[in-house]
PDB file of C-alpha atoms in Angstrom:
ATOM      1  CA  MET A 130     -16.167 -13.946  14.450  1.00  0.00           C
ATOM      2  CA  SER A 131     -12.392 -14.137  14.850  1.00  0.00           C
ATOM      3  CA  LYS A 132     -10.192 -11.331  16.119  1.00  0.00           C
ATOM      4  CA  PHE A 133      -8.494 -11.248  12.707  1.00  0.00           C
ATOM      5  CA  TYR A 134     -11.823 -10.801  10.900  1.00  0.00           C
ATOM      6  CA  ASN A 135     -12.820  -7.900  13.156  1.00  0.00           C
ATOM      7  CA  SER A 136      -9.404  -6.203  12.934  1.00  0.00           C
ATOM      8  CA  ILE A 137      -8.921  -6.483   9.186  1.00  0.00           C
ATOM      9  CA  LYS A 138     -12.534  -5.538   8.402  1.00  0.00           C
ATOM     10  CA  SER A 139     -12.334  -2.496  10.670  1.00  0.00           C
ATOM     11  CA  LEU A 140      -9.124  -1.350   8.959  1.00  0.00           C
ATOM     12  CA  TYR A 141     -10.660  -2.006   5.525  1.00  0.00           C
ATOM     13  CA  ILE A 142     -13.679   0.197   6.352  1.00  0.00           C
ATOM     14  CA  ASP A 143     -11.407   3.019   7.543  1.00  0.00           C
ATOM     15  CA  MET A 144      -9.229   2.678   4.427  1.00  0.00           C
ATOM     16  CA  ARG A 145     -12.274   2.901   2.146  1.00  0.00           C
ATOM     17  CA  THR A 146     -13.618   5.881   4.096  1.00  0.00           C
ATOM     18  CA  ASN A 147     -10.278   7.686   3.711  1.00  0.00           C
ATOM     19  CA  ASN A 148      -9.627   6.582   0.110  1.00  0.00           C
ATOM     20  CA  VAL A 149      -6.419   4.754   1.078  1.00  0.00           C
ATOM     21  CA  PHE A 150      -5.487   1.563  -0.747  1.00  0.00           C
ATOM     22  CA  PHE A 151      -2.415   0.420   1.207  1.00  0.00           C
ATOM     23  CA  GLN A 152      -1.648   0.256   4.904  1.00  0.00           C
ATOM     24  CA  THR A 153       1.595  -0.920   6.463  1.00  0.00           C
ATOM     25  CA  PHE A 154       2.542  -2.369   9.832  1.00  0.00           C
ATOM     26  CA  SER A 155       5.304  -4.519  11.302  1.00  0.00           C
ATOM     27  CA  ILE A 156       5.306  -7.857  13.078  1.00  0.00           C
ATOM     28  CA  LYS A 157       7.782 -10.156  14.804  1.00  0.00           C
ATOM     29  CA  PHE A 158       6.628 -13.761  14.705  1.00  0.00           C
ATOM     30  CA  ASN A 159       8.795 -16.754  15.652  1.00  0.00           C
ATOM     31  CA  ASN A 160      11.786 -14.363  15.849  1.00  0.00           C
ATOM     32  CA  VAL A 161      11.219 -13.258  12.242  1.00  0.00           C
ATOM     33  CA  ASN A 162      10.792  -9.512  11.752  1.00  0.00           C
ATOM     34  CA  ALA A 163       8.574  -8.580   8.828  1.00  0.00           C
ATOM     35  CA  ASP A 164       6.928  -5.531   7.368  1.00  0.00           C
ATOM     36  CA  CYS A 165       3.359  -6.096   6.230  1.00  0.00           C
ATOM     37  CA  ILE A 166       1.279  -4.369   3.586  1.00  0.00           C
ATOM     38  CA  PHE A 167      -2.498  -4.717   3.492  1.00  0.00           C
ATOM     39  CA  SER A 168      -3.536  -3.920  -0.089  1.00  0.00           C
ATOM     40  CA  ILE A 169      -7.134  -3.311  -1.139  1.00  0.00           C
ATOM     41  CA  GLN A 170      -6.187  -1.943  -4.559  1.00  0.00           C
ATOM     42  CA  ASP A 171      -7.346  -5.082  -6.394  1.00  0.00           C
ATOM     43  CA  GLU A 172      -9.484  -8.095  -5.599  1.00  0.00           C
ATOM     44  CA  PRO A 173      -8.724 -10.383  -4.012  1.00  0.00           C
ATOM     45  CA  PHE A 174      -7.152  -8.153  -1.368  1.00  0.00           C
ATOM     46  CA  GLU A 175      -3.601  -9.061  -0.362  1.00  0.00           C
ATOM     47  CA  LEU A 176      -1.546  -9.295   2.765  1.00  0.00           C
ATOM     48  CA  ILE A 177       2.100  -8.933   1.765  1.00  0.00           C
ATOM     49  CA  PHE A 178       4.871  -9.946   4.181  1.00  0.00           C
ATOM     50  CA  ILE A 179       8.436  -8.699   3.610  1.00  0.00           C
ATOM     51  CA  ARG A 180      11.070 -10.357   5.777  1.00  0.00           C
ATOM     52  CA  LYS A 181      13.414  -7.645   7.033  1.00  0.00           C
ATOM     53  CA  SER A 182      16.537  -9.821   7.177  1.00  0.00           C
ATOM     54  CA  ASP A 183      16.639 -10.653   3.457  1.00  0.00           C
ATOM     55  CA  ALA A 184      13.706  -8.833   1.769  1.00  0.00           C
ATOM     56  CA  GLN A 185      11.989 -12.164   0.999  1.00  0.00           C
ATOM     57  CA  VAL A 186       8.352 -11.515  -0.003  1.00  0.00           C
ATOM     58  CA  MET A 187       5.297 -13.682   0.641  1.00  0.00           C
ATOM     59  CA  LYS A 188       1.848 -12.688  -0.604  1.00  0.00           C
ATOM     60  CA  ILE A 189      -1.373 -14.162   0.756  1.00  0.00           C
ATOM     61  CA  ASP A 190      -4.758 -13.378  -0.733  1.00  0.00           C
ATOM     62  CA  ILE A 191      -7.615 -12.314   1.488  1.00  0.00           C
ATOM     63  CA  LYS A 192     -10.851 -13.893   0.327  1.00  0.00           C
ATOM     64  CA  LYS A 193     -14.352 -12.497   0.683  1.00  0.00           C
ATOM     65  CA  GLY A 194     -15.325 -12.584   4.317  1.00  0.00           C
ATOM     66  CA  PHE A 195     -11.803 -11.407   5.249  1.00  0.00           C
ATOM     67  CA  THR A 196     -10.257 -14.874   5.513  1.00  0.00           C
ATOM     68  CA  LEU A 197      -6.653 -15.639   4.576  1.00  0.00           C
ATOM     69  CA  ASP A 198      -6.364 -17.921   1.551  1.00  0.00           C
ATOM     70  CA  ILE A 199      -3.504 -19.876   3.070  1.00  0.00           C
ATOM     71  CA  GLN A 200      -4.496 -23.480   2.244  1.00  0.00           C
ATOM     72  CA  ASN A 201      -1.935 -23.853  -0.558  1.00  0.00           C
ATOM     73  CA  LYS A 202       0.700 -21.676   1.109  1.00  0.00           C
ATOM     74  CA  PHE A 203       1.500 -23.561   4.313  1.00  0.00           C
ATOM     75  CA  SER A 204       4.881 -24.779   3.041  1.00  0.00           C
ATOM     76  CA  GLU A 205       5.880 -21.257   1.951  1.00  0.00           C
ATOM     77  CA  PHE A 206       4.470 -19.854   5.201  1.00  0.00           C
ATOM     78  CA  TYR A 207       6.481 -22.310   7.339  1.00  0.00           C
ATOM     79  CA  LYS A 208       9.699 -21.483   5.464  1.00  0.00           C
ATOM     80  CA  PHE A 209       9.077 -17.727   5.615  1.00  0.00           C
ATOM     81  CA  PHE A 210       8.602 -17.738   9.400  1.00  0.00           C
ATOM     82  CA  ASN A 211      11.167 -20.521  10.089  1.00  0.00           C
ATOM     83  CA  ILE A 212       8.547 -22.801  11.634  1.00  0.00           C
ATOM     84  CA  ARG A 213       9.596 -26.416  12.204  1.00  0.00           C
ATOM     85  CA  TYR A 214       7.300 -29.029  10.749  1.00  0.00           C
ATOM     86  CA  GLY A 215       5.617 -31.259  13.277  1.00  0.00           C
ATOM     87  CA  LYS A 216       2.614 -31.520  15.506  1.00  0.00           C
ATOM     88  CA  GLY A 217       2.217 -28.675  17.972  1.00  0.00           C
ATOM     89  CA  ASN A 218       4.802 -26.369  16.373  1.00  0.00           C
ATOM     90  CA  PHE A 219       2.270 -23.976  14.862  1.00  0.00           C
ATOM     91  CA  SER A 220      -1.303 -22.831  15.402  1.00  0.00           C
ATOM     92  CA  LEU A 221      -2.969 -20.743  12.686  1.00  0.00           C
ATOM     93  CA  ILE A 222      -5.459 -19.389  15.233  1.00  0.00           C
ATOM     94  CA  SER A 223      -2.613 -18.189  17.480  1.00  0.00           C
ATOM     95  CA  PHE A 224      -0.908 -16.552  14.497  1.00  0.00           C
ATOM     96  CA  LEU A 225      -4.123 -14.779  13.447  1.00  0.00           C
ATOM     97  CA  ASP A 226      -4.705 -13.582  17.011  1.00  0.00           C
ATOM     98  CA  TYR A 227      -1.146 -12.221  17.102  1.00  0.00           C
ATOM     99  CA  LEU A 228      -1.541 -10.615  13.662  1.00  0.00           C
ATOM    100  CA  SER A 229      -4.797  -8.994  14.815  1.00  0.00           C
ATOM    101  CA  SER A 230      -2.967  -7.295  17.665  1.00  0.00           C
ATOM    102  CA  LYS A 231      -0.568  -5.676  15.155  1.00  0.00           C
ATOM    103  CA  ILE A 232      -3.107  -4.512  12.561  1.00  0.00           C
ATOM    104  CA  PRO A 233      -3.616  -0.740  12.859  1.00  0.00           C
ATOM    105  CA  LYS A 234      -7.010   0.307  14.169  1.00  0.00           C
ATOM    106  CA  ASN A 235      -7.106   3.398  11.940  1.00  0.00           C
ATOM    107  CA  VAL A 236      -5.519   4.534   8.708  1.00  0.00           C
ATOM    108  CA  ASP A 237      -2.180   6.277   9.045  1.00  0.00           C
ATOM    109  CA  ILE A 238      -0.809   8.618   6.396  1.00  0.00           C
ATOM    110  CA  LEU A 239       2.168   6.836   4.871  1.00  0.00           C
ATOM    111  CA  SER A 240       5.640   7.915   5.911  1.00  0.00           C
ATOM    112  CA  ASN A 241       8.430   8.101   3.332  1.00  0.00           C
ATOM    113  CA  ASP A 242       9.772   4.737   4.561  1.00  0.00           C
ATOM    114  CA  GLU A 243       6.338   3.154   4.134  1.00  0.00           C
ATOM    115  CA  ARG A 244       6.067   4.590   0.605  1.00  0.00           C
ATOM    116  CA  ARG A 245       9.450   3.049  -0.225  1.00  0.00           C
ATOM    117  CA  LEU A 246       8.314  -0.294   1.201  1.00  0.00           C
ATOM    118  CA  ILE A 247       5.181  -0.311  -0.953  1.00  0.00           C
ATOM    119  CA  TYR A 248       7.148   0.751  -4.010  1.00  0.00           C
ATOM    120  CA  ASN A 249       9.550  -2.127  -3.600  1.00  0.00           C
ATOM    121  CA  SER A 250       6.651  -4.591  -3.377  1.00  0.00           C
ATOM    122  CA  ILE A 251       4.164  -3.294  -5.940  1.00  0.00           C
ATOM    123  CA  GLU A 252       4.802  -2.501  -9.593  1.00  0.00           C
ATOM    124  CA  ILE A 253       4.253   1.187 -10.361  1.00  0.00           C
ATOM    125  CA  GLU A 254       5.539   3.876 -12.747  1.00  0.00           C
ATOM    126  CA  ASP A 255       8.997   5.372 -12.068  1.00  0.00           C
ATOM    127  CA  SER A 256       9.391   3.611  -8.729  1.00  0.00           C
ATOM    128  CA  LYS A 257      12.445   5.573  -7.524  1.00  0.00           C
ATOM    129  CA  LYS A 258      10.495   8.837  -7.517  1.00  0.00           C
ATOM    130  CA  ILE A 259       8.129   8.929  -4.536  1.00  0.00           C
ATOM    131  CA  TYR A 260       8.405  12.500  -3.237  1.00  0.00           C
ATOM    132  CA  TYR A 261       6.029  15.290  -4.227  1.00  0.00           C
ATOM    133  CA  LEU A 262       7.818  17.894  -6.364  1.00  0.00           C
ATOM    134  CA  SER A 263       5.237  19.969  -8.238  1.00  0.00           C
ATOM    135  CA  LEU A 264       2.281  19.747 -10.560  1.00  0.00           C
ATOM    136  CA  THR A 265       1.707  20.412 -14.243  1.00  0.00           C
ATOM    137  CA  ASN A 266      -1.679  21.836 -15.193  1.00  0.00           C
ATOM    138  CA  TRP A 267      -2.033  20.651 -18.785  1.00  0.00           C
ATOM    139  CA  ASP A 268      -5.027  22.916 -19.423  1.00  0.00           C
ATOM    140  CA  LYS A 269      -2.756  25.930 -18.797  1.00  0.00           C
ATOM    141  CA  VAL A 270       0.171  24.446 -20.739  1.00  0.00           C
ATOM    142  CA  ASN A 271      -2.043  23.760 -23.754  1.00  0.00           C
ATOM    143  CA  LEU A 272      -4.081  26.985 -23.560  1.00  0.00           C
ATOM    144  CA  GLY A 273      -4.262  28.592 -27.006  1.00  0.00           C
ATOM    145  CA  LYS A 274      -2.188  25.878 -28.682  1.00  0.00           C
ATOM    146  CA  VAL A 275      -3.456  24.204 -31.825  1.00  0.00           C
ATOM    147  CA  LYS A 276      -1.547  21.022 -31.015  1.00  0.00           C
ATOM    148  CA  LYS A 277      -1.624  19.796 -27.416  1.00  0.00           C
ATOM    149  CA  GLY A 278       1.754  19.597 -25.706  1.00  0.00           C
ATOM    150  CA  GLY A 279       0.786  16.826 -23.306  1.00  0.00           C
ATOM    151  CA  THR A 280      -1.772  15.402 -20.942  1.00  0.00           C
ATOM    152  CA  ARG A 281      -1.851  13.473 -17.680  1.00  0.00           C
ATOM    153  CA  SER A 282      -1.211   9.754 -18.015  1.00  0.00           C
ATOM    154  CA  ALA A 283      -3.312   7.052 -16.376  1.00  0.00           C
ATOM    155  CA  LYS A 284      -0.116   5.756 -14.721  1.00  0.00           C
ATOM    156  CA  ASN A 285       0.566   9.160 -13.152  1.00  0.00           C
ATOM    157  CA  LEU A 286      -2.960   9.275 -11.764  1.00  0.00           C
ATOM    158  CA  ALA A 287      -2.649   5.716 -10.376  1.00  0.00           C
ATOM    159  CA  LYS A 288       0.688   6.571  -8.748  1.00  0.00           C
ATOM    160  CA  THR A 289      -0.830   9.663  -7.136  1.00  0.00           C
ATOM    161  CA  GLN A 290      -3.796   7.643  -5.890  1.00  0.00           C
ATOM    162  CA  LEU A 291      -1.387   5.197  -4.253  1.00  0.00           C
ATOM    163  CA  LEU A 292       1.039   7.650  -2.692  1.00  0.00           C
ATOM    164  CA  PHE A 293      -1.056  10.720  -1.977  1.00  0.00           C
ATOM    165  CA  PRO A 294      -4.793   9.950  -1.765  1.00  0.00           C
ATOM    166  CA  HIS A 295      -5.574  13.525  -0.674  1.00  0.00           C
ATOM    167  CA  ILE A 296      -3.853  14.953  -3.776  1.00  0.00           C
ATOM    168  CA  TYR A 297      -5.576  12.350  -5.937  1.00  0.00           C
ATOM    169  CA  GLU A 298      -8.968  13.526  -4.666  1.00  0.00           C
ATOM    170  CA  ALA A 299      -8.114  17.115  -5.598  1.00  0.00           C
ATOM    171  CA  VAL A 300      -6.848  16.374  -9.141  1.00  0.00           C
ATOM    172  CA  LYS A 301      -8.672  13.239 -10.305  1.00  0.00           C
ATOM    173  CA  ASP A 302     -11.151  15.169 -12.475  1.00  0.00           C
ATOM    174  CA  LYS A 303      -8.587  17.636 -13.837  1.00  0.00           C
ATOM    175  CA  ASP A 304      -5.898  17.317 -16.518  1.00  0.00           C
ATOM    176  CA  ILE A 305      -3.099  17.706 -13.974  1.00  0.00           C
ATOM    177  CA  SER A 306       0.041  15.590 -13.615  1.00  0.00           C
ATOM    178  CA  ILE A 307       1.887  15.300 -10.337  1.00  0.00           C
ATOM    179  CA  ASN A 308       5.662  15.513 -10.734  1.00  0.00           C
ATOM    180  CA  TYR A 309       7.796  13.382  -8.438  1.00  0.00           C
ATOM    181  CA  SER A 310      11.390  13.484  -7.233  1.00  0.00           C
ATOM    182  CA  SER A 311      13.684  10.664  -6.141  1.00  0.00           C
ATOM    183  CA  LYS A 312      14.921  12.829  -3.242  1.00  0.00           C
ATOM    184  CA  PRO A 313      12.895  14.399  -0.434  1.00  0.00           C
ATOM    185  CA  THR A 314      11.910  17.921  -1.472  1.00  0.00           C
ATOM    186  CA  GLY A 315      10.174  19.188   1.641  1.00  0.00           C
ATOM    187  CA  LYS A 316       7.469  20.544  -0.664  1.00  0.00           C
ATOM    188  CA  LYS A 317       3.828  20.137   0.277  1.00  0.00           C
ATOM    189  CA  PHE A 318       0.823  20.105  -2.002  1.00  0.00           C
ATOM    190  CA  GLU A 319      -1.592  22.951  -1.419  1.00  0.00           C
ATOM    191  CA  LEU A 320      -4.974  23.457  -3.062  1.00  0.00           C
ATOM    192  CA  LYS A 321      -3.947  26.981  -4.119  1.00  0.00           C
ATOM    193  CA  ASP A 322      -1.371  25.317  -6.419  1.00  0.00           C
ATOM    194  CA  LEU A 323      -4.297  24.223  -8.594  1.00  0.00           C
ATOM    195  CA  ASP A 324      -5.121  27.846  -9.529  1.00  0.00           C
TER     196      ASP A 324
END
């Protein structure tokens, strides 16, 4: 098995174990700096490269068996990494070995910068608001009311699953919405907030 296979599979297993659907890391290949997002939210999985100099995005699917589906993307790949065409200018095996050395061994909790990076690359509700603000317990809001005042949306739950997997685990079976702010709040979610 290749180094890439072992690295990406190991990260995938840790992501599944920790209920994390996105992991970020950075690379510098052929003097091109890029942020990378490994997404296991949908199948096929994706490896998303974002060139830091101009925010150019390149997405490559990861097929079953953890192989990059790059056959039809070589032209885009060469342009993205400024690789000259010609014999001996590029080796996919060397690139995968290099990429393997940059793939995190374990899941990291996303920093605010990493959340922003994912938000700019993946379509999600209210993308400017990524900071935890508060929660709304709709069971309490609607208690005793004949007509319900609201309920959690599927988009809110999906956003929470993406940004805060630990909060998602605590609220997924409850009618609770997580409220977000576009500015850092310094607020932390605590289980006692659910009471």
